[in-house]
CSV table of C-alpha atoms in Angstrom, one decimal:
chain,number,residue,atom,x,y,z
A,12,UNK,CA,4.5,12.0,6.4
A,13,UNK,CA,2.9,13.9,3.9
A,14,UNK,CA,1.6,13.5,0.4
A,15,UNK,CA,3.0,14.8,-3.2
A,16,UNK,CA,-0.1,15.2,-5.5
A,17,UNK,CA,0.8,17.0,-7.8
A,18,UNK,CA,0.7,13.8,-10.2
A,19,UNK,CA,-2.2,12.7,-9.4
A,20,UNK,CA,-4.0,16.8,-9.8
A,21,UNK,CA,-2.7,16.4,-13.1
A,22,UNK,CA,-4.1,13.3,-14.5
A,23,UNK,CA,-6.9,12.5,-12.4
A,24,UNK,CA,-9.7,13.5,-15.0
A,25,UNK,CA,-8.2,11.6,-17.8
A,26,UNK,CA,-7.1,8.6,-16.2
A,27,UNK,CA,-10.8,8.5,-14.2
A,28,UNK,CA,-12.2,8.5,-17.5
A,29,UNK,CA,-9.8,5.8,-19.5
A,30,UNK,CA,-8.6,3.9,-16.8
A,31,UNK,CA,-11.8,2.8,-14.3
A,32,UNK,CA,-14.3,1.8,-16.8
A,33,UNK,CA,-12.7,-0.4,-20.0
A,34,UNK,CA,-9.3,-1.0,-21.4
A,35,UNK,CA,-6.8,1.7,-20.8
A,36,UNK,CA,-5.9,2.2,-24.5
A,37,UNK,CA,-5.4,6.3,-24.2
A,38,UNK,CA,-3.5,5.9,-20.9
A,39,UNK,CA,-1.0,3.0,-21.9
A,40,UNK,CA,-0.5,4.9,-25.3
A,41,UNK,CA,0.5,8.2,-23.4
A,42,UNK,CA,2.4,6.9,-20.5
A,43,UNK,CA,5.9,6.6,-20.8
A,44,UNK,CA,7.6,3.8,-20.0
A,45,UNK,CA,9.6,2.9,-16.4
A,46,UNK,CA,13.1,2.4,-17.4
A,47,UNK,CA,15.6,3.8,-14.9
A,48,UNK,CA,15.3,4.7,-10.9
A,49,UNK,CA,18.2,6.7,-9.3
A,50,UNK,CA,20.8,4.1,-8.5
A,51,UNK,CA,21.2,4.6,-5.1
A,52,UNK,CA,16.9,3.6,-4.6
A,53,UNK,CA,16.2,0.2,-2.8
A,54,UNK,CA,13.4,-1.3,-5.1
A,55,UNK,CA,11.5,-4.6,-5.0
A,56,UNK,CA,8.8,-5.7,-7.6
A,57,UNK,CA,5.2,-6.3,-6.2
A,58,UNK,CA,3.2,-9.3,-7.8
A,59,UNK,CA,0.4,-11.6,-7.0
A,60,UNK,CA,-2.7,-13.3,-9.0
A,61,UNK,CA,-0.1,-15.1,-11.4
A,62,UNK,CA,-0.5,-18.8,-11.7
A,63,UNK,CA,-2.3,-19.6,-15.1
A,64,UNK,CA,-0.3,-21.7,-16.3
A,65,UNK,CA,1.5,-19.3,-18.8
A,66,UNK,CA,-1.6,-17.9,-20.4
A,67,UNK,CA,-3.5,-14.8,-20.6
A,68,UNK,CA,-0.6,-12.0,-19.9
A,69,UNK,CA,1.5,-13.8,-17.6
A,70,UNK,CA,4.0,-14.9,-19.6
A,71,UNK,CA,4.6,-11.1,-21.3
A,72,UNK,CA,4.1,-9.8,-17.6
A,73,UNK,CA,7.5,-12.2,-16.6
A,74,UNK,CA,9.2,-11.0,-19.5
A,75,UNK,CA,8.7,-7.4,-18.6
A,76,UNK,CA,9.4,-7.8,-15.0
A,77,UNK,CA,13.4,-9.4,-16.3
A,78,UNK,CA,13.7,-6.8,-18.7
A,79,UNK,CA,12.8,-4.6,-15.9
A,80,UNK,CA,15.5,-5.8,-13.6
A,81,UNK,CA,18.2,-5.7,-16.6
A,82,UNK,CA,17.5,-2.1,-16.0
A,83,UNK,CA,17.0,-1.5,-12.7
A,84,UNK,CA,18.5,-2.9,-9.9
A,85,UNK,CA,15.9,-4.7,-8.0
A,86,UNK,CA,16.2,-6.6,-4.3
A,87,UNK,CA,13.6,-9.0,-4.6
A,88,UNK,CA,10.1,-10.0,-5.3
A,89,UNK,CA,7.1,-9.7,-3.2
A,90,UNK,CA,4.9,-12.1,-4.3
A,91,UNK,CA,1.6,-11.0,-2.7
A,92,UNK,CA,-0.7,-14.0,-2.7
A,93,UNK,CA,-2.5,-16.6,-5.3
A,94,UNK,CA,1.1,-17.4,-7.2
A,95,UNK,CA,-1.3,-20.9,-7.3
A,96,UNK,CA,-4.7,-20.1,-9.1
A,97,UNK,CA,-7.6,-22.1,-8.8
A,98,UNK,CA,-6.7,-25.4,-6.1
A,99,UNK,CA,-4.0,-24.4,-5.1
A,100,UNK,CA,-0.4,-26.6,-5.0
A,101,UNK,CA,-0.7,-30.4,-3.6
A,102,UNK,CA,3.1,-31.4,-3.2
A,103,UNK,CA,6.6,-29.5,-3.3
A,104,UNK,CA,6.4,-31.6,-6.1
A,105,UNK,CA,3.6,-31.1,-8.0
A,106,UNK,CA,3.7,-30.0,-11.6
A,107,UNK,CA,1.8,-26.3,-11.1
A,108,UNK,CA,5.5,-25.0,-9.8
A,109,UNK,CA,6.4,-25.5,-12.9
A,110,UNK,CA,3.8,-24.3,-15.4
A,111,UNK,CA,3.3,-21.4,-12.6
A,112,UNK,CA,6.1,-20.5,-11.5
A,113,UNK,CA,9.5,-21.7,-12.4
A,114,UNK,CA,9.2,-21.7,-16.5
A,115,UNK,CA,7.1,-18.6,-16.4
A,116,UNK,CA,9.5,-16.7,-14.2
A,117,UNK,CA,12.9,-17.6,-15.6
A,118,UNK,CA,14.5,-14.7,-16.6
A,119,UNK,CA,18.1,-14.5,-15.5
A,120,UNK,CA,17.4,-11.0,-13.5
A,121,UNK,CA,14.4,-12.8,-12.1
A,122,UNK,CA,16.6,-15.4,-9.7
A,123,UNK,CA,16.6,-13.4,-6.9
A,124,UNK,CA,15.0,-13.4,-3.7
A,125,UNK,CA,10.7,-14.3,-3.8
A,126,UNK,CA,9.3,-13.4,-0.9
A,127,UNK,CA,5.5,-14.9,-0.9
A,128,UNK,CA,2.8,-15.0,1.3
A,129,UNK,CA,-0.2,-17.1,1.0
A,130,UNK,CA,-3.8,-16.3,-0.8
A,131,UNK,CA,-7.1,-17.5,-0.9
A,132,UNK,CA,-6.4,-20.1,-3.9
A,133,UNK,CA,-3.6,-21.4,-1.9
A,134,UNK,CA,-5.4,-22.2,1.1
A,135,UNK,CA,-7.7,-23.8,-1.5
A,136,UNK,CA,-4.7,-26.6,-1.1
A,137,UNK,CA,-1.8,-27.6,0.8
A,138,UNK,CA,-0.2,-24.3,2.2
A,139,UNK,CA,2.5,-26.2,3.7
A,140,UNK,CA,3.8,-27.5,0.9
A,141,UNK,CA,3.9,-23.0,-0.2
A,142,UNK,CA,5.5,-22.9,3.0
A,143,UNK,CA,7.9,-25.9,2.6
A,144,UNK,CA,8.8,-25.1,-1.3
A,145,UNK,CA,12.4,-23.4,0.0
A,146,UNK,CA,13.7,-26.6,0.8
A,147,UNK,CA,13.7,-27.0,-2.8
A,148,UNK,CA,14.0,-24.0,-4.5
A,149,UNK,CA,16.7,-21.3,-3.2
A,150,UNK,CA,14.8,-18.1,-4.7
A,151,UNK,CA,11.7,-19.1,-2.9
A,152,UNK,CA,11.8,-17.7,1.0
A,153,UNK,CA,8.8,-18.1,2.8
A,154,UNK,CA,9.8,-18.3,6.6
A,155,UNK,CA,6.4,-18.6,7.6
A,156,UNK,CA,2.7,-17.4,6.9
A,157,UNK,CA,3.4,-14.2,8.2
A,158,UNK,CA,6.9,-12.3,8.6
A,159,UNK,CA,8.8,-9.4,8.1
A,160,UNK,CA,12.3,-7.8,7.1
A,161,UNK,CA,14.0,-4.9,7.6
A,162,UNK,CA,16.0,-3.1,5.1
A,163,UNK,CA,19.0,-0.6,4.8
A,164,UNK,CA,18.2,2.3,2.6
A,165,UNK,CA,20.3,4.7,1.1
A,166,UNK,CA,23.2,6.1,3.8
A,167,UNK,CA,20.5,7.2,6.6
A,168,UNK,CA,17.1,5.6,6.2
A,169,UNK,CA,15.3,2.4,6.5
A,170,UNK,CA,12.4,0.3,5.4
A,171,UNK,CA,9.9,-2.2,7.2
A,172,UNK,CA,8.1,-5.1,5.4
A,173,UNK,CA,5.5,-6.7,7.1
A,174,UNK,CA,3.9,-10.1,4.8
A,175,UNK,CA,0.5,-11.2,6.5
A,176,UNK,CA,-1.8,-13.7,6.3
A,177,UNK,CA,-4.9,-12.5,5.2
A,178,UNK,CA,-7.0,-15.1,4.7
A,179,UNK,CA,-7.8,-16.7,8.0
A,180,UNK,CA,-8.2,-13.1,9.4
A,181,UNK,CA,-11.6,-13.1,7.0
A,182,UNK,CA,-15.0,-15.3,8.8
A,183,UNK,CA,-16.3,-16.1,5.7
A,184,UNK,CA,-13.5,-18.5,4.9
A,185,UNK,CA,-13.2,-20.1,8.7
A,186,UNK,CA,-17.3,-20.6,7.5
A,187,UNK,CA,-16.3,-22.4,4.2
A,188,UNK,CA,-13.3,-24.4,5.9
A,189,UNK,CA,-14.4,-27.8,5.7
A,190,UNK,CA,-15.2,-28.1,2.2
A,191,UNK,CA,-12.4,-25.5,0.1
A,192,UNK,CA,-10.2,-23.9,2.7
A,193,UNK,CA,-8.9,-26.4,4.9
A,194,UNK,CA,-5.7,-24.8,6.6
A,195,UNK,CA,-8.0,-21.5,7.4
A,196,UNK,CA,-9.6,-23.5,10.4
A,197,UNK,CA,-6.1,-24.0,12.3
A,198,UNK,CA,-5.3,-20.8,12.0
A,199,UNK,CA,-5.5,-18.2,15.4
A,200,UNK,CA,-7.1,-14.9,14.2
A,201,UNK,CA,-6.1,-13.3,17.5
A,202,UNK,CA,-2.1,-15.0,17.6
A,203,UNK,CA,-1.3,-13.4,14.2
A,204,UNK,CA,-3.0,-9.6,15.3
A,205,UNK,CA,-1.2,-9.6,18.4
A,206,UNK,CA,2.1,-10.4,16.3
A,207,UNK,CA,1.3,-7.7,13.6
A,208,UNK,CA,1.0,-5.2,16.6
A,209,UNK,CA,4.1,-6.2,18.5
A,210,UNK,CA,5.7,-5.9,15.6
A,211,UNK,CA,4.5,-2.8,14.4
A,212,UNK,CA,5.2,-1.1,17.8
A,213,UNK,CA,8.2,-2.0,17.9
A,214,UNK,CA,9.2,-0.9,14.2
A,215,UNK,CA,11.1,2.1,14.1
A,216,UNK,CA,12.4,2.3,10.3
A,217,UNK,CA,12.0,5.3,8.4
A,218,UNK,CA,9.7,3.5,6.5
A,219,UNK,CA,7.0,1.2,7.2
A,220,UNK,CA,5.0,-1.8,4.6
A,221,UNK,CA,2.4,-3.9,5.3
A,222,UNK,CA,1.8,-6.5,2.2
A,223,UNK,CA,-1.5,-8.5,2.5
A,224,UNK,CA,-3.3,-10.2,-0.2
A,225,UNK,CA,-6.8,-8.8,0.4
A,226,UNK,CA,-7.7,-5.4,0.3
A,227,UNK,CA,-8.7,-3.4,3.4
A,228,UNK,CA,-10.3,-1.0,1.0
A,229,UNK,CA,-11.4,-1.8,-2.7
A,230,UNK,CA,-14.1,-1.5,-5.4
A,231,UNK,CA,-15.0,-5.1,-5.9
A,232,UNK,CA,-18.2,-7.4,-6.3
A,233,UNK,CA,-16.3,-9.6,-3.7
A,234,UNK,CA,-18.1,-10.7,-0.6
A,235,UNK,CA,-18.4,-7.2,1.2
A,236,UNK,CA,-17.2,-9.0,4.6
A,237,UNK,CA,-13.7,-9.3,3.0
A,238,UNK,CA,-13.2,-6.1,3.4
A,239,UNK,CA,-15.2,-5.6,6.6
A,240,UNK,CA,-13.2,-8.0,8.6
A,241,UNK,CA,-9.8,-6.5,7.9
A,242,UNK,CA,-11.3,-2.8,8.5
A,243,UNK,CA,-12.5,-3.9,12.0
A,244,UNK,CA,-9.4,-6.3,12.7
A,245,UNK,CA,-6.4,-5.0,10.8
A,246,UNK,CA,-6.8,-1.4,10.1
A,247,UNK,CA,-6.8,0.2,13.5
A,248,UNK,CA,-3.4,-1.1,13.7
A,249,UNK,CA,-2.0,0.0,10.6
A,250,UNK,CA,-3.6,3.3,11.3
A,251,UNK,CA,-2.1,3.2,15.0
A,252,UNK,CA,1.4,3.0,14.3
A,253,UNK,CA,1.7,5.0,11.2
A,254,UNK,CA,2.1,2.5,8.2
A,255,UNK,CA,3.0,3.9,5.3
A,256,UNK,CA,1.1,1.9,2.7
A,257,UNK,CA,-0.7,-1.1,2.8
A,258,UNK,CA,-0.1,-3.2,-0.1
A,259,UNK,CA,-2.4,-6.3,-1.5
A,260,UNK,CA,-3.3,-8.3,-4.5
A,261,UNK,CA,-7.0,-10.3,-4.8
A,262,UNK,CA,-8.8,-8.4,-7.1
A,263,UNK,CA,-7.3,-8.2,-10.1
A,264,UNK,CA,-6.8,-4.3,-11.0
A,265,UNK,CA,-5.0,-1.3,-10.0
A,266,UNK,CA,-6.2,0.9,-7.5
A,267,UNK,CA,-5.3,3.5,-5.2
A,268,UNK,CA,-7.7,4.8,-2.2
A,269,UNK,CA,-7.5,7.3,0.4
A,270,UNK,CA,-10.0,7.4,3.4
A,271,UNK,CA,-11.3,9.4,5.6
A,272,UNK,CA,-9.1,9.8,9.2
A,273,UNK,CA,-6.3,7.6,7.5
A,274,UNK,CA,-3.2,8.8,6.8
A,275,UNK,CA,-1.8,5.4,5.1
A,276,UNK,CA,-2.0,4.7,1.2
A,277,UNK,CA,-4.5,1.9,0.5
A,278,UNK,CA,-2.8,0.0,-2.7
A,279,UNK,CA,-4.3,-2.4,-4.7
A,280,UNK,CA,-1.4,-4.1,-7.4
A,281,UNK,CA,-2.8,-5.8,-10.2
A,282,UNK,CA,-3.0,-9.4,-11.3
A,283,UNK,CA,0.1,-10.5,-13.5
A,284,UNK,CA,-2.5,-12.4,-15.5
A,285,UNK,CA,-5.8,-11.6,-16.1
A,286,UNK,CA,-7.9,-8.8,-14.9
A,287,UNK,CA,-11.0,-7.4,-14.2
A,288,UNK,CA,-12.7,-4.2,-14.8
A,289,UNK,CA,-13.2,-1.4,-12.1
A,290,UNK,CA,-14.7,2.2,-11.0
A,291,UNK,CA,-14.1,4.6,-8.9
A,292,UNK,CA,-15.5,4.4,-5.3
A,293,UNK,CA,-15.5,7.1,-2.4
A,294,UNK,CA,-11.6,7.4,-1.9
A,295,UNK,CA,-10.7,6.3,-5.3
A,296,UNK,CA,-7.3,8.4,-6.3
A,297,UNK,CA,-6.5,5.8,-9.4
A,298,UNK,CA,-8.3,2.5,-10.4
A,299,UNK,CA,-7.4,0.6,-13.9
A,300,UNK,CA,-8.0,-2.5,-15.3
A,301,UNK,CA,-4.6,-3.0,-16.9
A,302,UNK,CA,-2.7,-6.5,-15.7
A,303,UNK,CA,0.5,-5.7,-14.3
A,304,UNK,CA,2.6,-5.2,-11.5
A,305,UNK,CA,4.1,-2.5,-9.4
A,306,UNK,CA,7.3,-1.3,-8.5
A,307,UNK,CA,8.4,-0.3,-5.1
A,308,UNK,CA,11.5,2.4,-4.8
A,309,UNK,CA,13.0,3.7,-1.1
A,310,UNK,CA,15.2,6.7,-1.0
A,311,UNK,CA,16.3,8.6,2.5
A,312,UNK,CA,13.7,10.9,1.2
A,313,UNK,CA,10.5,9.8,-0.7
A,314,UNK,CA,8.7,6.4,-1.3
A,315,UNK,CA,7.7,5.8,-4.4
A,316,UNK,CA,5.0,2.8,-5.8
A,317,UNK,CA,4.8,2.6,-9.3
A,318,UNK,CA,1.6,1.2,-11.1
A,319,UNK,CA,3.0,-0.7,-14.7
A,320,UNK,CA,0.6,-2.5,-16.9
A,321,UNK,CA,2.3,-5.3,-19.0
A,322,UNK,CA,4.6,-3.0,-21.0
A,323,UNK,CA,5.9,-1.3,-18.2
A,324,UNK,CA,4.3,2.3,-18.6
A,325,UNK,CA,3.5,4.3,-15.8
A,326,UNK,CA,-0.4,4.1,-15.3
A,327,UNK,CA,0.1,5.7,-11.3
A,328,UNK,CA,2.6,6.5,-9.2
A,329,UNK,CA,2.0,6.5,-5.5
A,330,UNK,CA,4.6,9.3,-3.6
A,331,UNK,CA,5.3,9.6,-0.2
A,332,UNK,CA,8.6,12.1,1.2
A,333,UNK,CA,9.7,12.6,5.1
A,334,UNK,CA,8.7,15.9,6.6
């Protein structure tokens, strides 16, 4: 694969300056707005860091993703991690479904396929009950903590989606177990690498997606083993069987890295809630603070992530096309 630039040549120097250190107000003002896709794209919508309860920007941030999907044809939601802030969910039945999820997200377009994975603030609770919240509502498919999907694209081409479970692949929170993460300790680090490389290998789509909720790459004042963990565990074997872009959620802004010996596209999406602020680190191509959420779009040829903040204008767009 190789990589079109030419967007990011032209914009770097303003967005660096508007975008990585306060609120983006030059960059949302001159950005146009995402409102059609060529019709014959296979696009998903990528969200995570949601669940407060309505407030901050999540409730604008559901709005825009319907309106979105009036426009655009859309296949589904992948719904990156920490749909549960704080404590996480107790019961299929407790209330935070609601208030998080189901009166937030109710937009007509919006009924369509969720596929979630857990993060961190879930495991702060009962992740079966994530797991076990199909059985009661039909838009919510979660076959298990980790899976994956292929799809048809276009007449000749093909994409792989691999959900993970991040969490439990990070020491710090088998340390913290017992007290806040209580699933994490159950969890077998080396089962779930050996089934992201079997499935990997064996994945010959045309394209190829790896969604986690941490970042393998990020600027962050998170724990710096976060990151550590799934560079020494997880990224050899994206890097070993040619992923196209790994996907995650966790820290609350946009951003877009590059590293050295890598050829895969390290994408942080957004929270659709509240954010943080962020600057540019070695590899930085695009950071922002903007909430949001991103758009995925798969042709035969090119695929295409699109960074929206809450009004759905373009901050970034992340291209990839076949050789």
């Amino acid at each position: 694969m190789k990589i079109n630039r030419t967007f990011f040549l032209l914009l770097a120097g303003a967005w660096m300056l508007t975008a990585c250190n306060g609120t983006p107000t030059v960059a949302t003002n001159t950005a146009e707005r995402l409102t059609s896709i060529d019709e014959d794209n296979f696009n998903f919508i990528v969200a995570n860091d949601l669940g407060r309860n309505g407030y901050y920007d999540q409730k604008p941030i559901a709005e825009s993703m319907g309106e979105l999907a009036e426009e655009i044809d859309i296949e589904f939601v992948a719904a990156a991690g920490d749909v549960h802030h704080f404590e996480g969910v107790a019961s299929v039945n407790d209330p935070l479904w609601m208030t998080n999820y189901e009166l937030i997200y109710a937009h007509p377009e919006l009924m369509l396929d969720w596929y979630p994975i857990l993060g961190n603030h879930e495991y702060r609770g009962n992740t079966q009950a994530v797991l076990d919240y199909g059985d009661v509502s039909r838009r919510w498919v979660m076959p298990d903590r980790y899976y994956t999907k292929s799809f048809e694209v276009g007449d000749s081409s093909t994409l792989r989606v691999v959900w993970i479970d991040t969490t439990p692949l990070i020491d710090k929170y088998h340390k913290e177990s017992e007290e806040s993460y209580r699933d994490v300790a159950s969890q077998d680090i080396d089962e779930q690498l050996r089934w992201i490389d079997s499935t990997l290998q064996q994945a010959d789509e045309t394209w190829k997606i790896v969604i986690g909720h941490h970042p393998v790459y990020a600027e962050t004042g998170k724990d710096e083993e976060e990151r550590l963990n799934l560079q020494e565990r997880l990224d050899p074997i994206l890097r070993k069987y040619g992923v196209d872009m790994y996907i995650c959620g966790h820290i609350h802004n946009f951003q877009h890295l590059r590293v050295p010996g890598s050829d895969i596209d390290y994408v942080v999406n957004t929270s659709g809630s509240l954010s943080r602020k962020v600057s540019p680190i070695e590899g930085t191509v695009f950071c922002s603070p903007a909430t949001g959420f991103s758009v995925v779009s798969a042709s035969n040829d090119t695929l295409t992530l699109y960074m929206l903040d809450k009004e759905r204008h373009v901050l970034h767009t992340v291209e990839r096309t076949r050789d």
